Amino acid sequence: MTLVDRINQAARRLPAWPIYIGGVLLPVWLFWQAASGALGVDPIKALEDRLGLWGLKLIVAGLCVTPLRRFARVNLIKYRRSIGLLAFLYIVLHFLTWLLLDLGLRWEQALGDIIKRPFITVGMVGLLAMIPLALTSNDRAIRWLGSARWQKLQKLAYLVALSGGVHFLWLVKAWPLEPFLYLGAILGLLAVRVIPKRSRLAA
Amino acid sequence: MPTKFIPDLNWSDVTPKAVFLNRRQLIAGAAALSVAGPAAAQLDYVKSDYSTDEEPNDLSDIRGYNNFYEFGTGKEEPSVNAQKLTVDPWSVKIDGMVDKPGDYDLADILSGVTLEERIYRLRCVEAWSMVVPWIGFPLADLLDRIGVQSSAKYVAFETLVRPEEMIGQRYPVLDWPYREGLRLDEAMHTLTILATGLYGEEMPKQNGAPIRLVVPWKYGFKSIKSIVRISLTDQMPETTWNMQNPREYGFYSNVNPNVDHPRWSQASERRIGGGLFGGRQDTLMFNGYEEHVAGLYAGQDLTKDY
Ligand code: HEM
């Protein structure tokens, strides 16, 4: 049995709910660490950054699912919803950390930042684009929309990923490597999606 | 006027050690101490009327949270990576439009100098702030001794370049050496100091040992660290962050809540040490030093000369 077969077999057996549990425990743990001083002397920034980075990681992970199935025949489709919903949770918490703890509800400054600071504007685009995805990530919504329309709506995930990657690159000063790696990965994962399907070529 | 007296108090009487060796540091315990290296030498200094009476940050905050890209771009990296830096011997080249140019040993620069404690607010362009009890002396003292020629209009500074010891310099994160500059009247201002220590002890390496600039009414990046060159010139010098992104970082970079940086609103700031629920406070014009320095910029449009 190949590695791919073994992964697929394991995936058939393992349910998705442990991902939700672990995924919800992570921010609880981060918050507790931040409150107790374990994240250093600037806990607000540390919490904000960690939530943003975990959100982005999950967004990238979510983008891997389809190419993995298509090019490696590894089928992790059943976990995609949990990955996406957790990414949404982290980005909402990332946003709330910014609004409540970092800005301390200085509404005027918050609105000014959203309008005037391109990196925040782009982040906001990413957050807003996640909302319809999160709202329709249940079987009832899929039935209501119909599969074709729902599939189309899923394309918003590309916008989310691009916004997240650009947001990260835009917010750093100087030129550290990490944001380039994320944006590169995102662009790569989007690029493989335009490779034409072989069946269609043959037709 | 700054009062000049030699108190027979030492630094640990000024702030009881128990206050700044706080719980966090005690928990971090041995790790923190081994990072800090052997106990630094104590300095003799006098107090200054220019000090704020705001509560200084814990020593662990000041030593543990640094922007010093020569030792990595993370805030915690310099406290680890800077320990390799050799700060003795240290010499500073002073050149350009001066009467007595030369390579000066740090001991020469400090000989006959009265060190003062200046407890200053420090405001980073990233919208966080601290209060730091620096030990230093006015830059003007040094410039007066060296003799500034009348043609000079600006002072340029450079940080050491030594990639063997400064691992951040192995990558072109910034255009090394780090460069900063001041207009001559800013450099001669009594608030502008060269600092060689903090909390009564020699400067920790991650804070810019052995000698750094502190200009409290400007964003932190103007206060260049680990200085090896001071040049007097008649041209506005190139400065690192301005070279990196001229639209975002001006030559003056005075703390100004009314002039936003494109990435950060400068209206408010997060005081380090406030914890997870510390919130923000309003940023003050010239970082609260307006009465001392506003006169330097009379007639200048600070939205243009940012
Ligand atoms: C798809 C949505 C988003 C993603 C993937 C994302 C991701 C990230 C990442 C990776 C970081 C940097 C973490 C680090 O430096 O280690 C970050 C920082 C940050 N994000 Fe987001 N973010 C998103 C949306 C938002 C939104 C909606 C806001 C606020 C309206 C926001 C505000 C911030 C702020 C203030 C920072 C810190 C900036 C600084 O370093 O000064 N983000 N985000």
Coordinates of C-alpha atoms and ligand atoms in Angstrom, one line a residue:
Chain A
M1 CA 0.0 0.0 0.0
T2 CA 1.4 3.4 -0.9
L3 CA 1.8 6.3 1.4
V4 CA -1.1 8.1 -0.5
D5 CA -3.4 5.1 0.0
R6 CA -2.5 5.0 3.7
I7 CA -3.2 8.7 4.2
N8 CA -6.5 8.4 2.3
Q9 CA -7.5 5.4 4.4
A10 CA -6.6 7.1 7.6
A11 CA -8.6 10.2 6.5
R12 CA -11.7 8.0 5.9
R13 CA -11.5 6.8 9.4
L14 CA -10.5 10.0 11.3
P15 CA -13.4 12.4 11.9
A16 CA -13.1 16.2 11.6
W17 CA -14.3 17.1 15.1
P18 CA -10.9 16.8 16.9
I19 CA -9.7 19.5 14.5
Y20 CA -12.4 21.8 15.8
I21 CA -11.5 21.0 19.4
G22 CA -7.8 21.5 19.0
G23 CA -8.4 24.6 16.9
V24 CA -10.6 26.2 19.5
L25 CA -8.2 25.4 22.3
L26 CA -5.3 27.2 20.5
P27 CA -6.6 30.7 20.9
V28 CA -7.7 30.0 24.4
W29 CA -4.1 28.9 25.1
L30 CA -2.7 31.9 23.4
F31 CA -4.9 34.2 25.3
W32 CA -4.0 32.6 28.6
Q33 CA -0.3 32.9 27.7
A34 CA -0.7 36.5 26.8
A35 CA -2.5 37.4 30.0
S36 CA 0.1 35.6 32.1
G37 CA 3.1 37.2 30.6
A38 CA 4.4 34.2 28.7
L39 CA 4.3 36.0 25.4
G40 CA 6.7 38.7 26.4
V41 CA 6.4 42.4 27.4
D42 CA 4.1 43.4 24.6
P43 CA 1.3 40.7 24.9
I44 CA -1.2 42.6 22.8
K45 CA 1.0 42.7 19.8
A46 CA 2.1 39.1 20.4
L47 CA -1.5 37.9 20.5
E48 CA -2.5 40.0 17.5
D49 CA 0.5 38.7 15.5
R50 CA 0.1 35.1 16.5
L51 CA -3.6 35.0 15.7
G52 CA -3.0 36.6 12.3
L53 CA -0.3 34.2 11.5
W54 CA -2.3 31.1 12.5
G55 CA -5.2 32.4 10.4
L56 CA -2.9 32.8 7.4
K57 CA -1.4 29.3 7.9
L58 CA -4.9 27.8 7.9
I59 CA -5.9 29.8 4.8
V60 CA -2.8 28.4 3.0
A61 CA -3.6 24.9 4.3
G62 CA -7.1 25.2 3.0
L63 CA -5.8 26.1 -0.5
C64 CA -3.6 23.0 -0.5
V65 CA -6.6 20.6 -0.3
T66 CA -7.7 20.7 -4.0
P67 CA -4.2 20.6 -5.5
L68 CA -3.3 17.7 -3.2
R69 CA -6.3 15.7 -4.5
R70 CA -5.7 16.6 -8.1
F71 CA -1.9 16.1 -8.3
A72 CA -1.2 13.7 -5.5
R73 CA -4.5 11.9 -5.2
V74 CA -4.5 12.7 -1.4
N75 CA -8.0 13.3 -0.4
L76 CA -8.5 15.6 2.6
I77 CA -11.7 17.3 1.4
K78 CA -13.5 16.3 4.4
Y79 CA -11.3 18.5 6.6
R80 CA -11.5 21.6 4.4
R81 CA -14.6 23.0 6.1
S82 CA -13.0 22.8 9.6
I83 CA -9.8 24.4 8.3
G84 CA -11.7 27.2 6.7
L85 CA -14.0 27.8 9.7
L86 CA -11.1 27.9 12.1
A87 CA -9.2 30.3 9.9
F88 CA -12.3 32.5 10.1
L89 CA -12.4 32.2 13.8
Y90 CA -8.7 33.2 14.1
I91 CA -9.0 36.2 11.8
V92 CA -12.1 37.4 13.7
L93 CA -10.2 37.1 17.0
H94 CA -7.2 38.8 15.3
F95 CA -9.5 41.7 14.3
L96 CA -11.1 41.8 17.8
T97 CA -7.6 41.8 19.5
W98 CA -6.8 44.8 17.3
L99 CA -10.1 46.6 18.0
L100 CA -10.6 45.9 21.7
L101 CA -7.1 45.4 23.1
D102 CA -4.8 47.2 20.8
L103 CA -6.9 50.2 19.9
G104 CA -9.0 50.0 23.1
L105 CA -12.1 50.8 21.1
R106 CA -10.8 54.2 19.8
W107 CA -13.5 54.1 17.1
E108 CA -12.3 57.2 15.3
Q109 CA -8.8 55.9 15.0
A110 CA -10.1 52.4 14.0
L111 CA -12.1 53.8 11.2
G112 CA -9.3 56.1 10.1
D113 CA -6.9 53.1 10.0
I114 CA -9.3 51.0 8.0
I115 CA -9.7 53.7 5.4
K116 CA -6.2 55.2 5.4
R117 CA -3.8 52.4 6.1
P118 CA -3.6 50.1 3.0
F119 CA -2.4 47.1 5.0
I120 CA -5.4 47.3 7.3
T121 CA -7.8 48.0 4.3
V122 CA -6.5 44.9 2.6
G123 CA -6.8 42.9 5.8
M124 CA -10.4 44.1 6.1
V125 CA -11.2 43.0 2.6
G126 CA -9.9 39.5 3.6
L127 CA -12.0 39.4 6.7
L128 CA -15.2 40.6 4.9
A129 CA -14.6 38.1 2.1
M130 CA -14.5 35.3 4.7
I131 CA -18.0 36.1 6.1
P132 CA -20.1 34.7 3.2
L133 CA -17.8 31.7 3.1
A134 CA -18.3 31.1 6.8
L135 CA -22.1 31.6 6.6
T136 CA -22.4 29.1 3.7
S137 CA -20.2 26.5 5.2
N138 CA -23.0 24.1 6.1
D139 CA -25.0 21.5 4.2
R140 CA -28.2 23.5 4.4
A141 CA -26.6 26.5 2.7
I142 CA -25.2 24.3 0.0
R143 CA -28.6 22.9 -0.7
W144 CA -30.2 26.3 -0.7
L145 CA -27.6 27.8 -3.1
G146 CA -27.2 24.8 -5.3
S147 CA -23.9 23.1 -5.7
A148 CA -22.9 25.1 -8.8
R149 CA -23.5 28.5 -7.2
W150 CA -21.9 27.4 -3.9
Q151 CA -18.8 26.3 -5.9
K152 CA -18.6 29.7 -7.5
L153 CA -18.9 31.4 -4.1
Q154 CA -15.9 29.3 -2.9
K155 CA -13.7 31.2 -5.3
L156 CA -13.9 34.0 -2.7
A157 CA -11.3 32.0 -0.8
Y158 CA -8.7 33.1 -3.5
L159 CA -9.5 36.7 -2.6
V160 CA -9.1 36.0 1.1
A161 CA -5.7 34.3 0.6
L162 CA -4.4 37.1 -1.7
S163 CA -5.6 39.8 0.8
G164 CA -4.0 38.0 3.7
G165 CA -0.7 37.5 1.9
V166 CA -0.5 41.1 0.7
H167 CA -1.6 42.4 4.1
F168 CA 1.3 40.5 5.7
L169 CA 3.9 41.8 3.2
W170 CA 2.6 45.3 3.4
L171 CA 2.7 45.6 7.2
V172 CA 6.4 44.6 7.7
K173 CA 9.0 47.4 7.6
A174 CA 12.3 46.3 5.9
W175 CA 12.4 43.1 3.9
P176 CA 12.2 40.0 6.1
L177 CA 11.8 36.6 4.3
E178 CA 8.6 35.2 5.9
P179 CA 5.9 37.3 4.2
F180 CA 7.5 36.6 0.8
L181 CA 7.3 32.9 1.5
Y182 CA 3.6 33.1 2.4
L183 CA 2.7 35.3 -0.6
G184 CA 4.8 33.1 -2.9
A185 CA 3.1 29.9 -1.6
I186 CA -0.3 31.5 -2.1
L187 CA 0.5 32.6 -5.7
G188 CA 1.8 29.2 -6.4
L189 CA -1.3 27.5 -5.1
L190 CA -3.5 29.8 -7.1
A191 CA -1.3 29.3 -10.2
V192 CA -1.6 25.5 -10.2
R193 CA -5.4 25.9 -10.4
V194 CA -5.2 27.4 -13.9
I195 CA -3.3 24.3 -15.2
P196 CA -5.8 22.9 -17.6
K197 CA -7.3 19.5 -16.8
R198 CA -5.9 16.7 -18.9
S199 CA -9.3 15.2 -19.7
R200 CA -10.3 18.5 -21.3
L201 CA -7.1 18.6 -23.3
A202 CA -7.7 15.2 -24.6
A203 CA -11.2 16.0 -25.7
Chain B
M1 CA 18.8 74.1 35.0
P2 CA 20.0 70.6 35.6
T3 CA 21.3 70.3 39.2
K4 CA 24.8 69.0 39.3
F5 CA 25.5 67.1 42.5
I6 CA 27.0 63.8 43.1
P7 CA 24.5 61.8 45.2
D8 CA 25.9 59.2 47.4
L9 CA 23.0 57.1 46.4
N10 CA 23.6 54.4 43.9
W11 CA 21.3 53.3 41.2
S12 CA 19.6 50.6 43.3
D13 CA 18.5 53.2 45.8
V14 CA 16.9 55.2 43.0
T15 CA 14.7 52.3 42.0
P16 CA 14.6 49.5 44.5
K17 CA 15.9 46.4 42.7
A18 CA 12.8 44.5 43.8
V19 CA 10.7 46.9 41.6
F20 CA 12.5 46.3 38.4
L21 CA 13.5 42.7 39.0
N22 CA 9.8 41.9 38.8
R23 CA 8.0 38.7 38.9
R24 CA 8.3 38.0 35.2
Q25 CA 12.0 38.3 35.4
L26 CA 12.2 36.1 38.5
I27 CA 10.2 33.5 36.8
A28 CA 12.4 33.8 33.7
G29 CA 15.1 33.4 36.3
A30 CA 18.4 31.9 35.3
A31 CA 17.6 32.1 31.6
A32 CA 17.2 35.9 31.7
L33 CA 20.3 36.3 33.7
S34 CA 22.5 34.1 31.5
V35 CA 21.2 36.1 28.5
A36 CA 22.1 39.4 30.3
G37 CA 25.6 38.1 30.9
P38 CA 27.7 39.0 33.9
A39 CA 26.6 41.9 36.0
A40 CA 27.4 45.2 34.2
A41 CA 29.7 47.8 35.9
Q42 CA 27.9 50.4 37.9
L43 CA 28.2 54.0 36.8
D44 CA 28.6 57.3 38.7
Y45 CA 26.1 59.8 37.7
V46 CA 24.0 62.8 38.8
K47 CA 20.3 63.3 38.5
S48 CA 18.8 65.7 36.0
D49 CA 15.9 68.1 36.1
Y50 CA 15.1 67.0 32.5
S51 CA 14.0 63.6 33.8
T52 CA 10.3 62.8 33.7
D53 CA 8.7 61.7 36.9
E54 CA 6.8 59.0 35.1
E55 CA 7.5 55.5 36.3
P56 CA 10.4 53.9 34.3
N57 CA 9.8 50.6 32.6
D58 CA 11.2 47.4 34.2
L59 CA 14.8 46.7 33.2
S60 CA 13.5 43.4 31.8
D61 CA 11.2 45.3 29.4
I62 CA 14.0 47.6 28.3
R63 CA 16.5 44.8 27.8
G64 CA 14.1 42.3 26.3
Y65 CA 12.2 44.4 23.7
N66 CA 14.4 46.0 21.2
N67 CA 14.4 47.1 17.6
F68 CA 18.0 46.6 16.6
Y69 CA 17.9 45.0 13.1
E70 CA 21.7 44.4 13.2
F71 CA 20.8 41.5 15.5
G72 CA 17.6 40.3 13.9
T73 CA 14.2 41.9 13.1
G74 CA 12.3 40.2 16.0
K75 CA 11.9 42.3 19.2
E76 CA 13.4 39.5 21.3
E77 CA 16.2 38.6 19.0
P78 CA 18.7 41.4 20.0
S79 CA 18.7 40.4 23.7
V80 CA 20.1 37.0 22.6
N81 CA 22.1 37.8 19.5
A82 CA 23.8 41.0 20.7
Q83 CA 25.7 39.3 23.4
K84 CA 28.4 38.3 21.0
L85 CA 29.3 41.9 20.3
T86 CA 32.7 43.1 21.3
V87 CA 32.4 46.6 22.8
D88 CA 35.8 46.9 24.3
P89 CA 38.0 48.3 22.6
W90 CA 35.7 50.8 21.0
S91 CA 36.6 53.9 19.0
V92 CA 34.6 56.6 17.3
K93 CA 35.8 58.4 14.2
I94 CA 34.9 62.0 14.4
D95 CA 35.4 63.8 11.1
G96 CA 34.2 66.4 8.7
M97 CA 33.8 70.0 9.6
V98 CA 35.5 69.8 13.0
D99 CA 38.6 71.4 14.5
K100 CA 40.0 68.2 16.0
P101 CA 39.1 65.2 13.7
G102 CA 40.4 61.8 14.7
D103 CA 39.7 58.3 15.9
Y104 CA 38.8 58.7 19.5
D105 CA 38.9 55.9 22.0
L106 CA 35.7 55.6 24.1
A107 CA 37.7 56.4 27.2
D108 CA 38.8 59.7 25.7
I109 CA 35.3 60.6 24.8
L110 CA 34.2 59.9 28.3
S111 CA 37.1 61.4 30.2
G112 CA 36.1 64.4 32.3
V113 CA 32.4 63.9 31.4
T114 CA 29.8 64.2 34.1
L115 CA 27.3 61.4 33.5
E116 CA 23.6 62.3 34.2
E117 CA 20.6 60.2 34.6
R118 CA 18.0 61.3 32.1
I119 CA 14.7 59.5 32.5
Y120 CA 13.1 60.0 29.1
R121 CA 10.0 58.8 27.4
L122 CA 10.9 56.7 24.3
R123 CA 8.3 56.7 21.5
C124 CA 8.8 54.1 18.7
V125 CA 7.3 54.9 15.2
E126 CA 5.5 51.6 15.6
A127 CA 3.2 53.3 18.1
W128 CA 4.6 51.7 21.3
S129 CA 6.5 53.5 24.1
M130 CA 8.5 53.1 27.2
V131 CA 10.2 55.2 29.9
V132 CA 13.9 54.6 30.1
P133 CA 16.3 55.9 32.8
W134 CA 19.3 56.5 30.5
I135 CA 22.8 57.4 31.8
G136 CA 24.6 59.8 29.5
F137 CA 25.8 63.3 28.7
P138 CA 24.8 66.0 26.3
L139 CA 26.1 65.5 22.7
A140 CA 26.8 69.2 22.8
D141 CA 29.6 68.6 25.4
L142 CA 31.4 66.4 23.0
L143 CA 30.8 68.6 19.9
D144 CA 32.1 71.6 21.9
R145 CA 35.3 69.8 22.8
I146 CA 35.9 68.6 19.2
G147 CA 35.2 72.1 17.9
V148 CA 32.4 72.5 15.3
Q149 CA 33.4 74.7 12.3
S150 CA 31.0 77.4 11.4
S151 CA 30.3 75.9 8.0
A152 CA 28.7 72.7 9.6
K153 CA 25.0 72.4 9.5
Y154 CA 24.3 68.8 10.2
V155 CA 25.7 65.9 12.2
A156 CA 25.7 62.4 10.6
F157 CA 26.1 59.2 12.6
E158 CA 26.9 55.6 11.7
T159 CA 26.6 52.3 13.5
L160 CA 29.3 49.7 13.6
V161 CA 29.3 47.2 10.7
R162 CA 30.7 43.8 11.8
P163 CA 28.6 41.0 10.3
E164 CA 30.8 38.4 12.1
E165 CA 29.2 39.6 15.4
M166 CA 26.1 41.3 14.1
I167 CA 24.2 38.5 12.4
G168 CA 21.4 40.7 11.1
Q169 CA 24.0 42.4 8.8
R170 CA 24.5 39.2 6.9
Y171 CA 21.2 40.0 5.1
P172 CA 20.4 43.1 3.2
V173 CA 17.4 43.8 5.5
L174 CA 18.5 47.4 5.5
D175 CA 21.3 49.2 3.6
W176 CA 24.2 48.8 6.2
P177 CA 25.7 50.7 7.9
Y178 CA 22.7 52.1 9.8
R179 CA 22.9 55.9 9.4
E180 CA 21.2 58.7 11.2
G181 CA 21.5 62.5 11.3
L182 CA 20.4 65.6 13.0
R183 CA 20.4 69.3 12.2
L184 CA 23.1 71.0 14.2
D185 CA 20.7 72.9 16.4
E186 CA 18.9 69.6 17.2
A187 CA 22.3 68.0 18.0
M188 CA 23.3 70.9 20.3
H189 CA 20.0 70.8 22.2
T190 CA 20.4 70.0 25.9
L191 CA 17.9 67.2 25.6
T192 CA 20.1 65.4 23.0
I193 CA 22.4 63.0 24.8
L194 CA 24.9 60.3 24.1
A195 CA 24.0 57.5 26.4
T196 CA 26.4 54.9 27.8
G197 CA 24.2 53.2 30.3
L198 CA 20.7 52.7 31.7
Y199 CA 19.4 51.9 35.2
G200 CA 22.8 53.0 36.6
E201 CA 24.7 50.3 34.8
E202 CA 26.7 50.1 31.6
M203 CA 24.6 50.0 28.5
P204 CA 23.3 46.5 27.7
K205 CA 24.5 45.4 24.3
Q206 CA 21.0 45.0 22.9
N207 CA 20.3 48.6 23.8
G208 CA 23.2 50.0 21.7
A209 CA 26.4 49.5 23.7
P210 CA 28.7 51.0 24.3
I211 CA 27.5 54.4 23.2
R212 CA 24.3 55.5 21.5
L213 CA 22.3 58.6 20.7
V214 CA 19.1 59.5 22.5
V215 CA 16.8 62.2 21.1
P216 CA 13.7 62.0 23.2
W217 CA 11.3 64.1 21.0
K218 CA 11.9 62.0 17.9
Y219 CA 10.8 58.5 17.0
G220 CA 13.1 55.9 18.4
F221 CA 14.8 55.0 15.2
K222 CA 16.6 58.4 15.1
S223 CA 18.4 57.4 18.3
I224 CA 21.1 55.5 16.6
K225 CA 22.9 52.7 18.5
S226 CA 26.5 51.5 18.8
I227 CA 28.0 54.6 17.2
V228 CA 31.4 54.4 15.4
R229 CA 31.3 57.6 13.4
I230 CA 30.2 61.1 13.9
S231 CA 30.6 63.5 11.0
L232 CA 29.9 67.2 10.8
T233 CA 28.7 68.3 7.3
D234 CA 26.9 71.0 5.5
Q235 CA 24.6 68.6 3.6
M236 CA 21.5 67.0 5.0
P237 CA 22.9 63.4 5.6
E238 CA 21.3 60.3 4.3
T239 CA 19.5 58.4 7.0
T240 CA 18.7 54.7 6.8
W241 CA 14.9 54.6 7.2
N242 CA 14.5 57.6 4.9
M243 CA 16.6 55.8 2.3
Q244 CA 14.4 52.7 2.8
N245 CA 11.2 54.5 2.3
P246 CA 11.3 58.3 2.0
R247 CA 7.5 58.7 2.0
E248 CA 7.2 57.0 5.3
Y249 CA 10.2 58.1 7.2
G250 CA 11.2 61.8 7.0
F251 CA 14.6 63.2 8.0
Y252 CA 13.1 65.0 11.0
S253 CA 10.8 62.3 12.3
N254 CA 9.6 64.3 15.3
V255 CA 7.0 62.6 17.4
N256 CA 3.8 64.2 16.1
P257 CA 0.3 62.8 16.8
N258 CA -1.1 64.9 14.0
V259 CA 1.1 63.6 11.2
D260 CA 0.2 60.0 10.5
H261 CA 2.6 57.5 9.3
P262 CA 1.1 55.6 6.3
R263 CA 1.1 52.4 8.3
W264 CA 0.4 53.5 11.8
S265 CA -1.8 56.3 13.2
Q266 CA 0.5 58.3 15.5
A267 CA -2.4 59.7 17.5
S268 CA -2.0 57.1 20.3
E269 CA 0.5 54.6 21.7
R270 CA 0.8 51.4 23.7
R271 CA 2.9 51.8 26.8
I272 CA 5.0 48.6 27.1
G273 CA 4.5 46.9 30.4
G274 CA 0.8 47.7 30.6
G275 CA -0.1 44.0 30.0
L276 CA -2.9 42.6 27.9
F277 CA -5.4 45.1 29.1
G278 CA -3.2 48.2 29.3
G279 CA -4.9 49.9 26.3
R280 CA -3.5 53.1 24.8
Q281 CA -2.7 56.6 25.8
D282 CA -2.6 59.7 23.7
T283 CA 0.7 60.6 22.0
L284 CA 2.0 64.0 23.0
M285 CA 3.4 66.6 20.5
F286 CA 7.2 66.2 20.4
N287 CA 6.7 63.2 22.8
G288 CA 5.9 65.7 25.6
Y289 CA 9.0 67.8 25.1
E290 CA 7.2 70.5 23.2
E291 CA 8.1 73.3 25.6
H292 CA 11.8 72.5 25.2
V293 CA 12.0 71.9 21.4
A294 CA 9.1 73.6 19.6
G295 CA 11.3 76.6 19.1
L296 CA 13.7 74.6 16.9
Y297 CA 11.0 74.3 14.3
A298 CA 9.5 77.8 14.4
G299 CA 8.4 78.7 10.9
Q300 CA 8.7 75.1 9.6
D301 CA 5.6 73.3 8.3
L302 CA 5.8 70.0 10.2
T303 CA 3.4 68.2 7.9
K304 CA 6.0 68.8 5.1
D305 CA 9.1 68.4 7.2
Y306 CA 8.0 65.2 8.8
Ligands
HEM1 C1 -7.6 37.5 5.9 C2 -7.4 38.3 6.8 C3 -6.2 38.5 7.6 C4 -5.0 37.8 7.7 C5 -4.7 36.5 7.0 C6 -4.1 38.5 8.6 C7 -2.8 38.1 8.9 C8 -1.9 38.8 9.6 C9 -0.5 38.4 9.8 C10 0.1 37.1 9.2 C11 0.1 39.4 10.5 C12 1.5 39.4 10.9 C13 1.9 38.5 12.0 C14 3.3 38.6 12.4 O1 4.0 39.7 12.2 O2 3.9 37.6 12.9 C15 -0.9 40.4 10.8 C16 -0.7 41.5 11.5 C17 -1.6 42.5 11.8 N1 -2.9 42.5 11.3 FE1 -3.8 41.1 10.2 N2 -4.7 39.6 9.0 C18 -5.9 39.7 8.5 C19 -6.9 40.7 8.7 C20 -6.7 41.8 9.5 C21 -7.7 42.8 9.8 C22 -9.2 42.7 9.3 C23 -7.1 43.7 10.6 C24 -7.7 44.9 11.2 C25 -8.7 45.6 10.8 C26 -5.8 43.3 10.8 C27 -4.8 44.0 11.6 C28 -3.5 43.6 11.8 C29 -2.6 44.4 12.6 C30 -2.9 45.7 13.3 C31 -1.4 43.7 12.6 C32 -0.1 44.0 13.3 C33 0.6 45.0 12.5 C34 1.9 45.4 13.0 O3 2.8 44.6 13.1 O4 2.0 46.6 13.5 N3 -5.5 42.1 10.1 N4 -2.1 40.0 10.2

